[in-house]
Coordinates of C-alpha atoms and ligand atoms in Angstrom, one line a residue:
X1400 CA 47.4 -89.7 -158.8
X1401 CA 49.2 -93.4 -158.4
X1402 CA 53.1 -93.2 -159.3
X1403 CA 55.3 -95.7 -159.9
X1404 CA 57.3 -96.3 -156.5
X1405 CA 61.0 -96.2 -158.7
X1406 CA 60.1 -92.8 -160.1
X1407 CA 59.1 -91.3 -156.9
X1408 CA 62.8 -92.4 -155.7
X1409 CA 64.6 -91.6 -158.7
X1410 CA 63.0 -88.2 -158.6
X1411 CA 64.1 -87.3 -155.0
X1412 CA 67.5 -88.6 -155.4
X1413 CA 67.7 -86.4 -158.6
X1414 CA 66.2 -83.2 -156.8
X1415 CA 68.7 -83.8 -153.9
X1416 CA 71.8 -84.6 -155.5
X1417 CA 70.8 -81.0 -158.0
X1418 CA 69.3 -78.5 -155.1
X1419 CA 70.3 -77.4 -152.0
X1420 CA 67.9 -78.3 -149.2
X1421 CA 67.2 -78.9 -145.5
X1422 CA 70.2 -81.4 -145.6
X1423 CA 72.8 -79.4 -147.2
X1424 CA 75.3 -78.5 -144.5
X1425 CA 76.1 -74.0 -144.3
X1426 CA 78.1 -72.1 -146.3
X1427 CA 80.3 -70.3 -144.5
X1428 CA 82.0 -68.4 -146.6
X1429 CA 80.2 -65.0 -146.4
X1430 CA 78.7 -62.4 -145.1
X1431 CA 75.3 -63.1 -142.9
X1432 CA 73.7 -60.7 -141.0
X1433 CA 74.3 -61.0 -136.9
X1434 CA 71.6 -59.0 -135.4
X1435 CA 70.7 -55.3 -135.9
X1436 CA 73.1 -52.9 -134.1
X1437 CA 70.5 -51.6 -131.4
X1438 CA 70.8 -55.3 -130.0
X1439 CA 74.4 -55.3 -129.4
X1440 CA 75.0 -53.3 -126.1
X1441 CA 77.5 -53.5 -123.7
X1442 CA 75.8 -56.8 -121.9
X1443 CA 76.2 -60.3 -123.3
X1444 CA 74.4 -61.4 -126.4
X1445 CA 74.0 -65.2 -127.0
X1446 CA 73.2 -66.1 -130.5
X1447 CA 73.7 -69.1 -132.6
X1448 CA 74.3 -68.4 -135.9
X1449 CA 75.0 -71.7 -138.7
X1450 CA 74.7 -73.8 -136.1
X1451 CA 77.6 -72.0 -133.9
X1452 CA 76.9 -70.4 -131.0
X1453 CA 78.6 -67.2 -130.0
X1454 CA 78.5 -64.5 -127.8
X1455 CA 78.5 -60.7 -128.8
X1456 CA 78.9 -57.8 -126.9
X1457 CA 79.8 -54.2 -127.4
X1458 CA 83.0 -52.3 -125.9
X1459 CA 83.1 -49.4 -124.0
X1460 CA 84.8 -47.5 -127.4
X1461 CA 81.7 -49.1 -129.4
X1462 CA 83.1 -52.3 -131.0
X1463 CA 81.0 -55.0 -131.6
X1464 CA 83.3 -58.1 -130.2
X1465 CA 81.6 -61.8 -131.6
X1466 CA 83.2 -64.3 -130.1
X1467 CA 83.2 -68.5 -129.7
X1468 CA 80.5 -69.2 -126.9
X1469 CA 82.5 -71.7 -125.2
X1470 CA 85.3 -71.8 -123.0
X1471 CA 88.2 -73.9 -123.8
X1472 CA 88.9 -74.7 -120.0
X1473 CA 85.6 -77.1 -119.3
X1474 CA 83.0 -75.6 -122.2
X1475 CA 81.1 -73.8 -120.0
X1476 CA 79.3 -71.2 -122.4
X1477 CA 81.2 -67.5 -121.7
X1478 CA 77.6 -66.4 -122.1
X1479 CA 76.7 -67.3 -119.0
X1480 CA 80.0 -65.5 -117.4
X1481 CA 80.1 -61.7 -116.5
X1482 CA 81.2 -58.9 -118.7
X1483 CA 84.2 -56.6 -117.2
X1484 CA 86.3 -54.0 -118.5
X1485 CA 85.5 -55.1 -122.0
X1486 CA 86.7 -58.6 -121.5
X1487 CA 84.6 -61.6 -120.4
X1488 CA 84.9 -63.7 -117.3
X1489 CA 83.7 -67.5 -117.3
X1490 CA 81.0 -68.1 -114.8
X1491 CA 82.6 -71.2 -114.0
X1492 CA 86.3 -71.1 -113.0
X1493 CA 86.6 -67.3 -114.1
X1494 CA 89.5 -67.9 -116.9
X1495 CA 89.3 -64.1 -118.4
X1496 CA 89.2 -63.4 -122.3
X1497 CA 89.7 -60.7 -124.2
X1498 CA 87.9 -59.1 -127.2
X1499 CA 90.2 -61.5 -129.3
X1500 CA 89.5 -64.5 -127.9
X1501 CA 93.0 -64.5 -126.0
X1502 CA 92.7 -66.2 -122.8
X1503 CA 94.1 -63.4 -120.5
X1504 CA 94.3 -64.5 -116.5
X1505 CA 93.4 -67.5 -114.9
X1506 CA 92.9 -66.8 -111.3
X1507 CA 93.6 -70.3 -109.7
X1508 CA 97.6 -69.8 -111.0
X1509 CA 100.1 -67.0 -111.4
X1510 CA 100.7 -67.5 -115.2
X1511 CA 98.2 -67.4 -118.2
X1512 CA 98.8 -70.1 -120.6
X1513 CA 100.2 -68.6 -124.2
X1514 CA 98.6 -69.2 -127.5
X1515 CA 94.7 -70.5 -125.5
X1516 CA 91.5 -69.3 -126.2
X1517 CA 88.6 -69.1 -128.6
X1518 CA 87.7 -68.0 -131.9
X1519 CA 86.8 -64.2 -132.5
X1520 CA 84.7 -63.4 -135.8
X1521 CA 84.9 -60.8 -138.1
X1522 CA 82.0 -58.0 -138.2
X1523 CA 81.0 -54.8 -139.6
X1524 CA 78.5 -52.5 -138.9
X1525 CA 76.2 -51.0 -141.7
X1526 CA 72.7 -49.0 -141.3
X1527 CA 70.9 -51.0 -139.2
X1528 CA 72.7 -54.2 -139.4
X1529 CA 75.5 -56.1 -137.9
X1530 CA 77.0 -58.3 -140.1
X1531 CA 79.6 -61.4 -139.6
X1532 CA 81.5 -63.9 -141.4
X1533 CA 82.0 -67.0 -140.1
X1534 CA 83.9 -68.7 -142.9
X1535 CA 87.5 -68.9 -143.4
X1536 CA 89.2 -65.6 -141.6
X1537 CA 91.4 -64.8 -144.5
X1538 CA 88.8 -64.6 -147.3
X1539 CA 86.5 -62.0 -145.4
X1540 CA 86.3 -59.5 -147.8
X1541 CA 84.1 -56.5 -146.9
X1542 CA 83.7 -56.4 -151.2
X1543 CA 81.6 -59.3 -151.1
X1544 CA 79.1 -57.7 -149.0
X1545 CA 76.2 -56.9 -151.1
X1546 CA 75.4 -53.6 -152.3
X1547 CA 72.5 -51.7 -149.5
X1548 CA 72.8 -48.4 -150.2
X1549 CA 69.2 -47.5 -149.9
X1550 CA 69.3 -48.8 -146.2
X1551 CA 71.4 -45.9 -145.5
X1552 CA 70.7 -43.3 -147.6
X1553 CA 68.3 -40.0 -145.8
X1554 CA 65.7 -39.8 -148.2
X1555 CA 64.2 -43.9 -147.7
X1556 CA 62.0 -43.7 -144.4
X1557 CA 62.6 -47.1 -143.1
X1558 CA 61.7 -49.7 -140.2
X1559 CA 63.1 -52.7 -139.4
X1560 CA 61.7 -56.2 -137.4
X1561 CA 63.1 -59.6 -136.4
X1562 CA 61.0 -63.2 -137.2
X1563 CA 62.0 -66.5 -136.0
X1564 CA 61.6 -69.3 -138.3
X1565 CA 61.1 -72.5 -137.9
X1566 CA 62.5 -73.7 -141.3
X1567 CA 65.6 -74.0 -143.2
X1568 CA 66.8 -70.7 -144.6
X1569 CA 67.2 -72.1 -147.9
X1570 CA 63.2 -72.3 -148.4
X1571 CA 63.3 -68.4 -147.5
X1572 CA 65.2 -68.1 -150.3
X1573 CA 62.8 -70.1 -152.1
X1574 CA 59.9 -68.1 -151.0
X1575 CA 61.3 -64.4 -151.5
X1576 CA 62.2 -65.3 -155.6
X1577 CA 58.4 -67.4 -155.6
X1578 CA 55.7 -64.1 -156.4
X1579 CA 53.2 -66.5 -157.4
X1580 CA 52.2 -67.3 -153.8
X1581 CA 51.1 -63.5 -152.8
X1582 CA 48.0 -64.5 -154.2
X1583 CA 47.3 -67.5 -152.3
X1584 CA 49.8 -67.6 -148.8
X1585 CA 49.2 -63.4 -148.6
X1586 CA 45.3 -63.9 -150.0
X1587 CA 44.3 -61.9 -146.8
X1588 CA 47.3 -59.3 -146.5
X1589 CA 49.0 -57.8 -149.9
X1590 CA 48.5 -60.3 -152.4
X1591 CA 46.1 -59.8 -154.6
X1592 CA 44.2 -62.3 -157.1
X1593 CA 45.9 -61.0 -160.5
X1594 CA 49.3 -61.8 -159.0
X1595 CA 49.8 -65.2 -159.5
X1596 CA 48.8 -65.0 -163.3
X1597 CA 50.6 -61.9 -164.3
X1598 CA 53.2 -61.9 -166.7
X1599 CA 56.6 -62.9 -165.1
X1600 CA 60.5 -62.8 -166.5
X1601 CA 63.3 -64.3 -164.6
X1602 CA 67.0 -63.3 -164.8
X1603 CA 69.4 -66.0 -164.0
X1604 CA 73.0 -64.9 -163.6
X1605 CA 75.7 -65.8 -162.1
X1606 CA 75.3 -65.5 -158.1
X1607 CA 72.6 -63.4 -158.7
X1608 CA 68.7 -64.4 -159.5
X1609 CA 65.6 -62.6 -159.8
X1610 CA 61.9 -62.6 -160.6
X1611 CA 60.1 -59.6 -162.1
X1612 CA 56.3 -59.1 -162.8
X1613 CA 54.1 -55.9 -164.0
X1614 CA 51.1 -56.2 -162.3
X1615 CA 49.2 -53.2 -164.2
X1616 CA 46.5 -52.5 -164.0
X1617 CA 45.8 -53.3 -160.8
X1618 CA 44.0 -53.3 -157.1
X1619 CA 46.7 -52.4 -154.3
X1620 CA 45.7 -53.7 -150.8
X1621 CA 45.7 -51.0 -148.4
X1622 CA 49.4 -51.1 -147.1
X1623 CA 50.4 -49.5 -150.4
X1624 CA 46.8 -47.9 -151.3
X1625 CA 46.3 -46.0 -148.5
X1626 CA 49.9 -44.4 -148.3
X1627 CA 50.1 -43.5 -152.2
X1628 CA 46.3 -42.6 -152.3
X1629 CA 46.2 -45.4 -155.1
X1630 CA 42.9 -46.6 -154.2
X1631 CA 40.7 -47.0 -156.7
X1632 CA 40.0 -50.3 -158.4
X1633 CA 42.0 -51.2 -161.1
X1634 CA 44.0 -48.1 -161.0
X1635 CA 47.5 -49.2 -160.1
X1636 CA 50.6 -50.8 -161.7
X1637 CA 52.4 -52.8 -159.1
X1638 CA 56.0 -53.2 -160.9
X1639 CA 58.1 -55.6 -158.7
X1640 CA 62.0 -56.8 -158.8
X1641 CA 62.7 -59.7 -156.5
X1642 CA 66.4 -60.4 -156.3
X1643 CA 68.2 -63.1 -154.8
X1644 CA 71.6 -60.6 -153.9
X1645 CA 73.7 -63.1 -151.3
X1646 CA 73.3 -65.9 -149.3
X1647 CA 72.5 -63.6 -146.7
X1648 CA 70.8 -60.8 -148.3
X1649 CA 67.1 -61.0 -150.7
X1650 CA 66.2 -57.8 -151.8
X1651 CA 62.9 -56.1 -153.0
X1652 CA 62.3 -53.4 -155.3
X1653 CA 58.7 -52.2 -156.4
X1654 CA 56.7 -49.0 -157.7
X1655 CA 53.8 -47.9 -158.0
X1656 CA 52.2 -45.5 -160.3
X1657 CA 48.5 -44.6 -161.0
X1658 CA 48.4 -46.3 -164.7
X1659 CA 45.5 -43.9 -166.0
X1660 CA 48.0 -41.0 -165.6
X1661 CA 50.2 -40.1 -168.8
X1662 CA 54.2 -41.6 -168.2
X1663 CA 55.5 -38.0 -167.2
X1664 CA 52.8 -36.7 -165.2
X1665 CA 52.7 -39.9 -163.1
X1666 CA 54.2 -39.8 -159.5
X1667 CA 55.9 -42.8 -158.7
X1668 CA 56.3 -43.9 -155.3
X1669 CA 58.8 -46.9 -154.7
X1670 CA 59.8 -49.2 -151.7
X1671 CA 62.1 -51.5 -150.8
X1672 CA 62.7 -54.4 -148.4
X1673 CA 65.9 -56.4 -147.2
X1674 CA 64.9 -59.7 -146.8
X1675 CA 68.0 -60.9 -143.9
X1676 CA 68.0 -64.9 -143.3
X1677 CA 70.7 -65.8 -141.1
X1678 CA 70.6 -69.9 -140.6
X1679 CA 70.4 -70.6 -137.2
X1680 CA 70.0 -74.5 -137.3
X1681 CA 69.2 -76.7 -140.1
X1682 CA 65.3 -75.8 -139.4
X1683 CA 65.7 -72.7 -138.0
X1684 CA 66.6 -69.4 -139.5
X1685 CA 66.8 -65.4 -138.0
X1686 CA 65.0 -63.6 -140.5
X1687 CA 66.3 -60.3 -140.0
X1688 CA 63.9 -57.5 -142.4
X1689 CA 64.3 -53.5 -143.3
X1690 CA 61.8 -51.9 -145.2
X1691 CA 62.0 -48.4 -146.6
X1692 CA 60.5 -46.2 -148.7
X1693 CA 60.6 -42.8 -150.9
X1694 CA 57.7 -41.1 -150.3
X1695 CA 55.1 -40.1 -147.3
X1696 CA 58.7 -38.6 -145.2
X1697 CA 58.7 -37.7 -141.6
X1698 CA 55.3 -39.5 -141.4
X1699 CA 55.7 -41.7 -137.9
X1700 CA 51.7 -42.8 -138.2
X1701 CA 52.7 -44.0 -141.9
X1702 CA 55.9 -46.1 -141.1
X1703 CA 53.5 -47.6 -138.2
X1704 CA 50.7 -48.6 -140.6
X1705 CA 52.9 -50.1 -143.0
X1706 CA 55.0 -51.3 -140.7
X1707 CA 52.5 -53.5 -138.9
X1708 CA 50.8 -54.7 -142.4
X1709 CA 54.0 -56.0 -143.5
X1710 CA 55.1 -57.9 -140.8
X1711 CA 51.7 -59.5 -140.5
X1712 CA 52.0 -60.8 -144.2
X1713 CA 55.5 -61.7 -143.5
X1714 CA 54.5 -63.4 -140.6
X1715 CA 52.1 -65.7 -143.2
X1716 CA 55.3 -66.9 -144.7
X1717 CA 56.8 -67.7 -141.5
X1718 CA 53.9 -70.2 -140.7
X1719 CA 53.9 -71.4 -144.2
X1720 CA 57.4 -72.4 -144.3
X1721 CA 57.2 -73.8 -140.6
X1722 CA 54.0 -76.2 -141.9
X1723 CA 56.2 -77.1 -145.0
X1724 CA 59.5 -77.1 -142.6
X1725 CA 57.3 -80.4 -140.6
X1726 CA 55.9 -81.9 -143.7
X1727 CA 59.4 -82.2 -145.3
X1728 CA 60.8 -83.3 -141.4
X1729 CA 58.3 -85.9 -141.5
X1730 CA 58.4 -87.4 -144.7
X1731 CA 61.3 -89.9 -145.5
X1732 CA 63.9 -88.9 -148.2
X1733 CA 63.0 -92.2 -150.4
X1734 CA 59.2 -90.8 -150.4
X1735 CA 59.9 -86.8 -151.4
X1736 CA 58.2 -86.3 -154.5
X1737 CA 58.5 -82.8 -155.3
X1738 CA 57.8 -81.6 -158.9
X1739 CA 58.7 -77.8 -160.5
X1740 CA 56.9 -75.4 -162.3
X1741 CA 58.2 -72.7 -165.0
X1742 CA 57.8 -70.2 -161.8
X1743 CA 60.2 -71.9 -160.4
X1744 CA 63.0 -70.8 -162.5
X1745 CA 64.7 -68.8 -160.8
X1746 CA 64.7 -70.6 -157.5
X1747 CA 65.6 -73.9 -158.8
X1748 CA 69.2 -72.2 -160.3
X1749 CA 69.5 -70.1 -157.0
X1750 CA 69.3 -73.8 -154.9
X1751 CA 71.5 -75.6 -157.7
X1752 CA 74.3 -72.1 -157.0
X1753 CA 73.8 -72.6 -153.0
X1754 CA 74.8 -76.1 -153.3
X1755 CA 77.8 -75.6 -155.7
X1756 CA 79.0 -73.1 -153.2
X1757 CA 78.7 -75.2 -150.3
X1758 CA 80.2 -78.2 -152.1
X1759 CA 83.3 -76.0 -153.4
X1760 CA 83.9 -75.1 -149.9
X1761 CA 84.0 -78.5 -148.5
X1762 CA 86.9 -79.8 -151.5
X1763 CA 90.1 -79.9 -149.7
Ligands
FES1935 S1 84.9 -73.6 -117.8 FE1 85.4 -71.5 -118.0 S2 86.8 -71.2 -116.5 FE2 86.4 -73.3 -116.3
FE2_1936 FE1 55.6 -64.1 -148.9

């Protein structure tokens, strides 16, 4: 289809002026998640995280310390220096630092310089995760974490994996509150064909967005079939909750329940996932994920099957969104056409919030 050139521009300048994209500089203010807390040991960790990069490391009491990657003497990264007594030493001129940031001992004079040294960031430790905030010190506020209970409660059997993405976190978000492309980008893994034309609702609220659809009845794929013994054709409802909970955190909610089974004689069996994007760069994101569920307990071979199923469909939206990641890198703003479809609902006032955010940080 031919479009008239001053549409095509009027369009993109629209979309980019309403949406948060690839251009739209980090929010800072909250919480993101780090890394998990098996990562941080008492050895170096370099990480950037919204386009900062820092150095973590655990004390000898068990602290997680996050700290500036970059020494104030000649910016040598304190990554790259030696970790003693719970203080780091530069590799380069060995200025010393402690688990503030406090510039302790320089070696080459008798007296420390007061009042030198780098930034330290706040973090907290909860389940699995590590989390930080990287925004203004004052406002870190562990009440605007969002709620995870199920990622630490005993009776959800969980596991847990790392992706590296080669996109901008905000199309993450995009993807995790889009269900209509299990049925085309997850054809092979747990979509299914019936997905994309199911019913859908979207709730649109303030910070918080979600997308739910009633898949019933249906076929489950075999990372849910073969763990709920759901396996015959159509016998399934699939009931799914996809919420958009921080900046930092998308979670997933879904049952199953045979639907030829009256509504009080029918197990349910529910799981959950913690989608975790963490911007890295402006086209790069740490896409931190913990899956649990509420059934099939103290069942290792289980967690492993579903386990390695999921990751291989999340591991379809990691391409997708690096192919869309070069198409939008290689397409100049006065040509992006992009166009929106009622599905889209929910996304498009999670991007417009994600902006707003980012532009009432950056008022004086
Ligand atoms: S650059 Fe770190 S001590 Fe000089
Ligand atoms: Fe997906």
């Amino acid at each position: 289809m031919t479009r008239p050139q001053h549409a095509i521009i009027f369009a993109a300048q629209n979309a980019s002026q309403r949406m948060a994209d690839r251009h739209t500089p980090f929010v800072m203010n909250d919480w993101y998640v780090a890394a998990f807390d098996e990562e941080i040991k008492e050895q170096l960790l370099a990480r950037t995280l919204l386009g900062r990069r820092l150095v973590f490391y655990r004390t000898t009491a068990g602290q997680v310390v996050a700290l500036e990657d970059r020494c104030p003497h000649r910016s040598m990264p304190l990554s790259a220096g030696t970790l003693e007594q719970d203080t780091i030493v530069c590799g380069y001129h060995g200025l010393r630092f402690n688990t503030e940031g406090d510039c302790i001992e320089v070696p080459s004079q008798d007296t420390c310089p007061k009042n030198v040294g780098i930034r330290a960031y706040r973090t907290v430790e909860r389940g699995a995760v590590v989390w930080i905030w990287m925004g203004e010190a004052e406002q870190a506020d562990l009440s605007k974490l969002p709620p995870q209970d199920w990622m630490e409660e005993a009776h959800w059997e969980r596991s847990q994996g790392y992706l590296s993405l080669q996109a901008n976190y905000v199309r993450l978000h995009e993807n995790l509150l889009d269900l209509t492309h299990l049925s085309f980008l997850h054809a092979k893994s747990f979509g299914t064909p019936d997905y994309a034309k199911a019913a859908f609702e979207s709730e649109i609220g303030d910070g918080q967005f979600a997308l739910l659809r009633n898949v019933v009845p249906t076929t489950l794929p075999p990372v849910w079939a073969i763990p709920t013994g759901l396996t015959g054709p159509g016998q399934a409802a699939r009931i799914v909750r996809s919420a958009f909970r921080s900046l930092g955190l998308h979670e997933v909610s879904v049952t199953f329940y045979d639907c030829h089974l009256p509504e009080n004689e029918r197990p349910q069996y529910r799981i959950r996932t913690a989608h975790m994007p963490t911007p890295e760069t402006a086209t790069s994101t740490h896409y931190f994920i913990v899956h649990g569920r509420d059934f099939a307990q103290d069942d290792p071979a289980t967690t492993r099957f579903m386990h390695d199923q999921l990751f291989v469909a999340f591991q379809e939206d990691v391409d997708g969104l690096a192919l869309q990641e070069l198409a939008l890198a290689s397409t100049p703003p006065e040509d992006l056409y992009e166009f929106s479809v009622a599905a889209d609902a929910p996304a498009i006032a999670m991007r417009r919030y994600v902006l707003a955010r980012q532009q009432n940080e950056s008022q004086p």
